[in-house]
PDB file of C-alpha atoms in Angstrom:
ATOM      1  CA  MET A 685      -5.954   7.981   3.796  1.00  0.00           C
ATOM      2  CA  LYS A 686      -3.891   6.232   6.439  1.00  0.00           C
ATOM      3  CA  VAL A 687      -0.364   5.042   5.716  1.00  0.00           C
ATOM      4  CA  GLU A 688       2.622   3.898   7.704  1.00  0.00           C
ATOM      5  CA  VAL A 689       6.035   5.364   6.838  1.00  0.00           C
ATOM      6  CA  TYR A 690       9.259   3.474   7.534  1.00  0.00           C
ATOM      7  CA  GLU A 691      12.879   4.320   6.876  1.00  0.00           C
ATOM      8  CA  VAL A 692      14.745   1.287   5.539  1.00  0.00           C
ATOM      9  CA  ASP A 693      18.131   0.652   3.978  1.00  0.00           C
ATOM     10  CA  GLU A 694      18.471   0.164   0.218  1.00  0.00           C
ATOM     11  CA  LYS A 695      18.756  -3.637   0.441  1.00  0.00           C
ATOM     12  CA  THR A 696      15.507  -3.869   2.424  1.00  0.00           C
ATOM     13  CA  PHE A 697      13.760  -1.417   0.085  1.00  0.00           C
ATOM     14  CA  LYS A 698      14.697  -3.529  -2.942  1.00  0.00           C
ATOM     15  CA  LYS A 699      13.272  -6.662  -1.285  1.00  0.00           C
ATOM     16  CA  ILE A 700      10.039  -4.874  -0.374  1.00  0.00           C
ATOM     17  CA  ASN A 701       9.732  -3.426  -3.884  1.00  0.00           C
ATOM     18  CA  ILE A 702      10.162  -6.851  -5.514  1.00  0.00           C
ATOM     19  CA  MET A 703       7.536  -8.343  -3.188  1.00  0.00           C
ATOM     20  CA  GLU A 704       5.020  -5.551  -3.832  1.00  0.00           C
ATOM     21  CA  VAL A 705       5.521  -5.409  -7.612  1.00  0.00           C
ATOM     22  CA  ASN A 706       5.205  -9.200  -7.879  1.00  0.00           C
ATOM     23  CA  ALA A 707       1.939  -8.956  -5.910  1.00  0.00           C
ATOM     24  CA  GLY A 708       0.415  -6.540  -8.456  1.00  0.00           C
ATOM     25  CA  TYR A 709       1.287  -3.154  -6.948  1.00  0.00           C
ATOM     26  CA  LYS A 710       3.203  -0.297  -8.562  1.00  0.00           C
ATOM     27  CA  PRO A 711       5.532   2.132  -6.763  1.00  0.00           C
ATOM     28  CA  VAL A 712       4.424   5.758  -6.626  1.00  0.00           C
ATOM     29  CA  GLU A 713       6.383   8.665  -5.141  1.00  0.00           C
ATOM     30  CA  VAL A 714       4.326  10.830  -2.781  1.00  0.00           C
ATOM     31  CA  ASP A 715       4.911  13.789  -0.464  1.00  0.00           C
ATOM     32  CA  THR A 716       4.340  13.214   3.246  1.00  0.00           C
ATOM     33  CA  LYS A 717       4.962  15.333   6.319  1.00  0.00           C
ATOM     34  CA  PHE A 718       8.231  13.363   6.579  1.00  0.00           C
ATOM     35  CA  GLY A 719       9.314  14.223   3.020  1.00  0.00           C
ATOM     36  CA  LYS A 720       9.074  12.285  -0.235  1.00  0.00           C
ATOM     37  CA  THR A 721       8.479   8.556   0.035  1.00  0.00           C
ATOM     38  CA  ILE A 722       7.376   5.601  -2.042  1.00  0.00           C
ATOM     39  CA  LEU A 723       4.075   3.847  -1.572  1.00  0.00           C
ATOM     40  CA  TRP A 724       2.700   0.993  -3.584  1.00  0.00           C
ATOM     41  CA  GLU A 725      -0.748   1.245  -5.098  1.00  0.00           C
ATOM     42  CA  TRP A 726      -2.834  -1.423  -6.779  1.00  0.00           C
ATOM     43  CA  ALA A 727      -1.946  -1.408 -10.472  1.00  0.00           C
ATOM     44  CA  TYR A 728      -5.287  -2.719 -11.764  1.00  0.00           C
ATOM     45  CA  GLU A 729      -8.839  -1.466 -12.034  1.00  0.00           C
ATOM     46  CA  PRO A 730     -10.602  -2.006  -8.690  1.00  0.00           C
ATOM     47  CA  SER A 731     -13.515  -4.408  -8.429  1.00  0.00           C
ATOM     48  CA  GLY A 732     -16.218  -4.841  -5.816  1.00  0.00           C
ATOM     49  CA  GLU A 733     -17.983  -2.168  -3.813  1.00  0.00           C
ATOM     50  CA  LYS A 734     -16.417   1.105  -2.726  1.00  0.00           C
ATOM     51  CA  MET A 735     -16.041   1.632   1.028  1.00  0.00           C
ATOM     52  CA  GLU A 736     -17.911   4.814   1.888  1.00  0.00           C
ATOM     53  CA  SER A 737     -15.259   6.008   4.355  1.00  0.00           C
ATOM     54  CA  GLY A 738     -12.368   4.929   2.134  1.00  0.00           C
ATOM     55  CA  ASP A 739     -10.744   3.406   5.239  1.00  0.00           C
ATOM     56  CA  PHE A 740      -9.933  -0.306   5.114  1.00  0.00           C
ATOM     57  CA  ASP A 741     -10.113  -0.402   8.940  1.00  0.00           C
ATOM     58  CA  ASP A 742     -13.874   0.166   8.642  1.00  0.00           C
ATOM     59  CA  VAL A 743     -14.446  -3.104   6.744  1.00  0.00           C
ATOM     60  CA  LYS A 744     -16.215  -5.772   8.773  1.00  0.00           C
ATOM     61  CA  PHE A 745     -15.313  -9.222   7.474  1.00  0.00           C
ATOM     62  CA  GLU A 746     -17.796 -11.983   8.105  1.00  0.00           C
ATOM     63  CA  ARG A 747     -15.806 -14.659   6.299  1.00  0.00           C
ATOM     64  CA  TRP A 748     -12.892 -14.794   3.929  1.00  0.00           C
TER      65      TRP A 748
END
């Protein structure tokens, strides 16, 4: 899994959290090599086909 980790102040974190939760994601605390952090994961059952590699960067979009 690939993720990006950012350090932000509390005000910025709250804004990001509101945006992510309102978009259908839920916050989850995880351990990283930088320490504990929050990531947001999709809160619903996935649909569609599973990507074999599990890496979104490998998806080739023909059209949206």
